[in-house]
Short mmCIF file of C-alpha atoms in Angstrom, two decimals:
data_model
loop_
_atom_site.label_atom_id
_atom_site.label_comp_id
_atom_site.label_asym_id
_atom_site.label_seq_id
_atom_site.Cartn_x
_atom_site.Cartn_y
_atom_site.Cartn_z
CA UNK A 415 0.00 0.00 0.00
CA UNK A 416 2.98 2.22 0.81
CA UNK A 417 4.21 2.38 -2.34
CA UNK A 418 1.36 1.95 -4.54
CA UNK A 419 1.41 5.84 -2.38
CA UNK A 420 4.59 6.89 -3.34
CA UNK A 421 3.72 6.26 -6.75
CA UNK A 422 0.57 8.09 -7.07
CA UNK A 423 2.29 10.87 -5.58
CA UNK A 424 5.06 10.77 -7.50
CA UNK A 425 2.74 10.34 -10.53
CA UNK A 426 0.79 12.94 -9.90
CA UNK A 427 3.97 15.37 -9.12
CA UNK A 428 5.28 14.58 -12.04
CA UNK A 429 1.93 15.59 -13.96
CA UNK A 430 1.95 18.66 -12.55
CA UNK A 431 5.35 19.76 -13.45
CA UNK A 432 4.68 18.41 -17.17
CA UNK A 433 1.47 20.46 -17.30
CA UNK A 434 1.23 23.26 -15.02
CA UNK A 435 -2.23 23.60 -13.23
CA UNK A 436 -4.46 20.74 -13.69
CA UNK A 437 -8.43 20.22 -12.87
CA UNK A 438 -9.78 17.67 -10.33
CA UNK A 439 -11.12 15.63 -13.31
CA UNK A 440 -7.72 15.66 -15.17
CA UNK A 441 -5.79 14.37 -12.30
CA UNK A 442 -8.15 11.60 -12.10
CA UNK A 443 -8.46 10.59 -15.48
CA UNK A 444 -5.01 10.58 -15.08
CA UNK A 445 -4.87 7.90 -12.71
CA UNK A 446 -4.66 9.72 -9.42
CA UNK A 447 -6.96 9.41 -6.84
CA UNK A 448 -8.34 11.97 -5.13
CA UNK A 449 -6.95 10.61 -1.73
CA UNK A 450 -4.05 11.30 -3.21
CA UNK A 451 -4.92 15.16 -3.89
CA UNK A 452 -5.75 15.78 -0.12
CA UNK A 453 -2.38 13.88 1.15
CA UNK A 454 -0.80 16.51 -1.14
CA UNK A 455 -2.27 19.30 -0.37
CA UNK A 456 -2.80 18.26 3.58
CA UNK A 457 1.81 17.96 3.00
CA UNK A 458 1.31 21.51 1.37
CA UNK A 459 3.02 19.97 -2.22
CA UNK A 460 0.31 20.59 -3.75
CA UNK A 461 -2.11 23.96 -3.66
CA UNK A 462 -5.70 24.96 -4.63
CA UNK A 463 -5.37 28.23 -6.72
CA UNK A 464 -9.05 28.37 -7.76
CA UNK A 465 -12.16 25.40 -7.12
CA UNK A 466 -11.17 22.43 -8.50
CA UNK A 467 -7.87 23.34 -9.93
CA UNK A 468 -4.57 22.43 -8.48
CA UNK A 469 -0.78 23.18 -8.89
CA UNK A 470 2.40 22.58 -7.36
CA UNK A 471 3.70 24.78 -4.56
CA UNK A 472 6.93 24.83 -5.05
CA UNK A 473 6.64 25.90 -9.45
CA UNK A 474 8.02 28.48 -10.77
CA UNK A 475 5.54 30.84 -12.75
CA UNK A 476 5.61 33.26 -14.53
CA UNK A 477 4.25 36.76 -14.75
CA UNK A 478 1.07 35.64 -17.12
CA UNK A 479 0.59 32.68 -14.82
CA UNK A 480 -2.98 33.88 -13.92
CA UNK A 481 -3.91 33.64 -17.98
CA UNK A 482 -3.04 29.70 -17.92
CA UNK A 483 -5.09 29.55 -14.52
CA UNK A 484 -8.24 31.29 -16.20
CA UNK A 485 -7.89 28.85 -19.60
CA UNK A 486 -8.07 25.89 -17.44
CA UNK A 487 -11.08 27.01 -16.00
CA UNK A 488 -12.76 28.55 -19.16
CA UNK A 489 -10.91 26.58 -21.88
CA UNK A 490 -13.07 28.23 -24.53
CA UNK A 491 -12.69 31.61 -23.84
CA UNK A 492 -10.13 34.06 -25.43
CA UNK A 493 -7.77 36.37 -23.38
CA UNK A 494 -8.36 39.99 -25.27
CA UNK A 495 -8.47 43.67 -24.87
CA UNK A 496 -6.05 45.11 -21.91
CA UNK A 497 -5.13 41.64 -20.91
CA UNK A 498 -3.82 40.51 -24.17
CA UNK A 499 -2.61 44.34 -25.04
CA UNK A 500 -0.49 43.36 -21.61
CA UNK A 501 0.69 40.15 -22.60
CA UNK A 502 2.23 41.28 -25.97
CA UNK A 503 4.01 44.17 -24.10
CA UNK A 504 1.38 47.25 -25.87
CA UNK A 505 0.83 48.82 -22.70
CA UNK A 506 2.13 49.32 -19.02
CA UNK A 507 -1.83 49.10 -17.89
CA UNK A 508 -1.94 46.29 -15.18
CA UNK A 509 -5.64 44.82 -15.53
CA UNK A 510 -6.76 44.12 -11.98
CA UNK A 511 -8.95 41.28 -14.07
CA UNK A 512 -8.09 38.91 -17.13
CA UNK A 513 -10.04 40.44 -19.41
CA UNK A 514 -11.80 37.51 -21.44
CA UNK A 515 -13.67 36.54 -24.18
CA UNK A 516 -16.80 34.26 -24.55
CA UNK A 517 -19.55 33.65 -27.51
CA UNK A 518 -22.95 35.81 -27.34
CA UNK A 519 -24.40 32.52 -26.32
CA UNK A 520 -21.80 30.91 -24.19
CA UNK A 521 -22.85 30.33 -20.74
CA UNK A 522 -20.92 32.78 -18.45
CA UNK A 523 -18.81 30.48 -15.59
CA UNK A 524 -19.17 31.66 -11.51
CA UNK A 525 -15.62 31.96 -11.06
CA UNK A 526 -13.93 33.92 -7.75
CA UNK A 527 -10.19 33.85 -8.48
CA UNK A 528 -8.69 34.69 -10.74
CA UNK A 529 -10.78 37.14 -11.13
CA UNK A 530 -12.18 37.60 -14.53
CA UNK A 531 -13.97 40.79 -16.63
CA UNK A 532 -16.14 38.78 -19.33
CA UNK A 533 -16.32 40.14 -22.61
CA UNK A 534 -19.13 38.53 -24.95
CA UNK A 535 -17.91 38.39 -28.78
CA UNK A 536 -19.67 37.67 -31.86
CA UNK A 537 -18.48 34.82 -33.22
CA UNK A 538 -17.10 36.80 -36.35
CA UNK A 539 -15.02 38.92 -33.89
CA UNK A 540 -14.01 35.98 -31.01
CA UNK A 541 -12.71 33.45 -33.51
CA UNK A 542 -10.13 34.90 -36.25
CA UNK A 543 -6.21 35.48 -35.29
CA UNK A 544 -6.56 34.38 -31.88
CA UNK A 545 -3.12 32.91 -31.04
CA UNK A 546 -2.10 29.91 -28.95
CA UNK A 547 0.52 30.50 -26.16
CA UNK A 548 1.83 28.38 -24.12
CA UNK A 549 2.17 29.53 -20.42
CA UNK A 550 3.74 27.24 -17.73
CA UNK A 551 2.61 24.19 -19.72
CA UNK A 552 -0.96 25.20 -20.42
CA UNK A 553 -2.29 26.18 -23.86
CA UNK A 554 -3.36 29.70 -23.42
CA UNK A 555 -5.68 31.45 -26.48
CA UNK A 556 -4.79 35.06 -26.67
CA UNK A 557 -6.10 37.34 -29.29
CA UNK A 558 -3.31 38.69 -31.78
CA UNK A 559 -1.80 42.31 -31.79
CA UNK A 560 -3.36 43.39 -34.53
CA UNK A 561 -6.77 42.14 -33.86
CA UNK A 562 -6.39 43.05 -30.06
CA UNK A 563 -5.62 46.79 -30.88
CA UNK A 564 -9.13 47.20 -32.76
CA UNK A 565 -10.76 45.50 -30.50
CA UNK A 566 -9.79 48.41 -27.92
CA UNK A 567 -10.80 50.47 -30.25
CA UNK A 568 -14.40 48.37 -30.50
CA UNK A 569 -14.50 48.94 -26.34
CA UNK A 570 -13.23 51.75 -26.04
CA UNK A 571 -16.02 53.00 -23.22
CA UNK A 572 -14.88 49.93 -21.04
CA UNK A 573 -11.23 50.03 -21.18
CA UNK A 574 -10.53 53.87 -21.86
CA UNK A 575 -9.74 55.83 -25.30
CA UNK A 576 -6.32 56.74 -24.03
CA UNK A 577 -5.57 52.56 -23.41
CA UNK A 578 -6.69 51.90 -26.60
CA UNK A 579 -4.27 54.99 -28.67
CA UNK A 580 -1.58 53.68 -26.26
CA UNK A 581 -2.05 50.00 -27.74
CA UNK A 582 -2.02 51.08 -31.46
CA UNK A 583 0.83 53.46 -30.82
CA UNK A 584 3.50 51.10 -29.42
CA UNK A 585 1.61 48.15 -31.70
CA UNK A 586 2.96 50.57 -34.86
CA UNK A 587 5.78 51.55 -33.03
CA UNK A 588 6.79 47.92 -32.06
CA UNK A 589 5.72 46.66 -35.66
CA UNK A 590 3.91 44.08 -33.57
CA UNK A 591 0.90 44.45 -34.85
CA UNK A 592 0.87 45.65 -39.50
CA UNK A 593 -1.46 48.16 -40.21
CA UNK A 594 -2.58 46.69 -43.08
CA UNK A 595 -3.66 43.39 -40.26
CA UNK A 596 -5.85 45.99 -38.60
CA UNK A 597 -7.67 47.44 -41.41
CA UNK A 598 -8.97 44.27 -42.42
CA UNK A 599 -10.30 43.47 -39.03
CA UNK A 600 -11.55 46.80 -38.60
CA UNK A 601 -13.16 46.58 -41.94
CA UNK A 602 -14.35 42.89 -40.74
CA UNK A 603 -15.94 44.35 -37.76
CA UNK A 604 -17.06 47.54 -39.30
CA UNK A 605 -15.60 50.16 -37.31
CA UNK A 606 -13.09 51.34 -39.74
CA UNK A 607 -14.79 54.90 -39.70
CA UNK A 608 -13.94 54.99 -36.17
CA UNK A 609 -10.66 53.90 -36.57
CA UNK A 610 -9.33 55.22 -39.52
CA UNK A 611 -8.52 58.67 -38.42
CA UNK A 612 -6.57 57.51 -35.12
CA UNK A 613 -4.25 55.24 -37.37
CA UNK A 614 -3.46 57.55 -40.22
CA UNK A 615 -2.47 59.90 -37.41
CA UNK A 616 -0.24 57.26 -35.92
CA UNK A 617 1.18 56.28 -38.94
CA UNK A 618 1.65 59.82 -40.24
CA UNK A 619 3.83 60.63 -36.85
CA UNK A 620 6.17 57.55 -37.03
CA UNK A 621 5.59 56.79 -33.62
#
């Protein structure tokens, strides 16, 4: 019995490290029990960051380890607008929220930590150029520069005009995000009139 322990620990350690945070329902269609879970957690190897997901104690993670945390929990949903701006370096805004993205129709998940700003997204605007990343061993989807930067644009009353020029600056600045990228998606999601002045201005400048 002892060491049919020791290996489910071990197992389940080893998981961990491979794949960063894990659900309940992984773990045990992994193979480990969840006897196992509380013996780790009661020896404080493993932790609970959010209900029903689990990670190692001891891991190094990284600054954007919150955005693997929230697509374990909401694997369909698409980190956008300040978040993702954040993540590809376009702003020095620090969202107090992971600002994600979910269908019109998807149903919206009672989550307490991390905590999460919900976005709903038609599903011509929350599917193209969204980007996989992988962030301490999870597969994180995070929308692309160019499409993020209009998308500011598109909520510009919920994360601020002045976020939004910021973004599209350093995006053109950066040449992280072509501006050729953007007017197609702004076309896409008609708000080129909207948008069209503050990027010929940016362009123009060379900044």
């Amino acid at each position: 019995m002892q060491i049919a322990t020791t290996s489910q620990k071990d197992r389940a350690i080893t998981l961990l490290k491979a794949r960063g945070p894990m659900r309940s329902f992984e773990l045990r269609d992994a193979g480990i029990h969840p006897e196992t879970i509380v013996r780790l957690l009661g020896d404080e190897t493993l932790i609970r960051v959010a209900r029903g997901l689990y990670q190692l104690a001891d891991v190094d993670v990284s600054a954007a380890h919150e955005l693997a945390e929230v697509a374990k929990l909401v694997p369909k949903g698409v980190v956008c607008l300040v978040s993702a701006l954040q993540f590809h370096e376009l702003t020095l805004q620090i969202p107090s929220r992971v600002w994600l993205a979910i269908g019109q129709k998807a149903r919206k998940p009672r989550i307490k930590y991390p905590p999460i700003r919900f976005v709903r997204f038609g599903s011509r605007a929350l599917s193209p150029d969204a980007q996989t990343h992988n962030i301490d061993g999870v597969p994180v989807a995070i929308s692309d520069p160019a499409k993020t930067v209009v998308d500011c644009f598109r909520f510009r009353r919920h994360v601020g005009l002045d976020v939004a020029l910021e973004g599209l600056h350093n995006a053109v600045k950066s040449d992280k995000a072509k501006p050729a990228d953007m007017v197609k998606y702004a076309r896409d999601t008609r708000i080129w009139s909207v948008f069209r002045p503050y990027l010929e201005a940016v362009v123009a400048d060379g900044t």
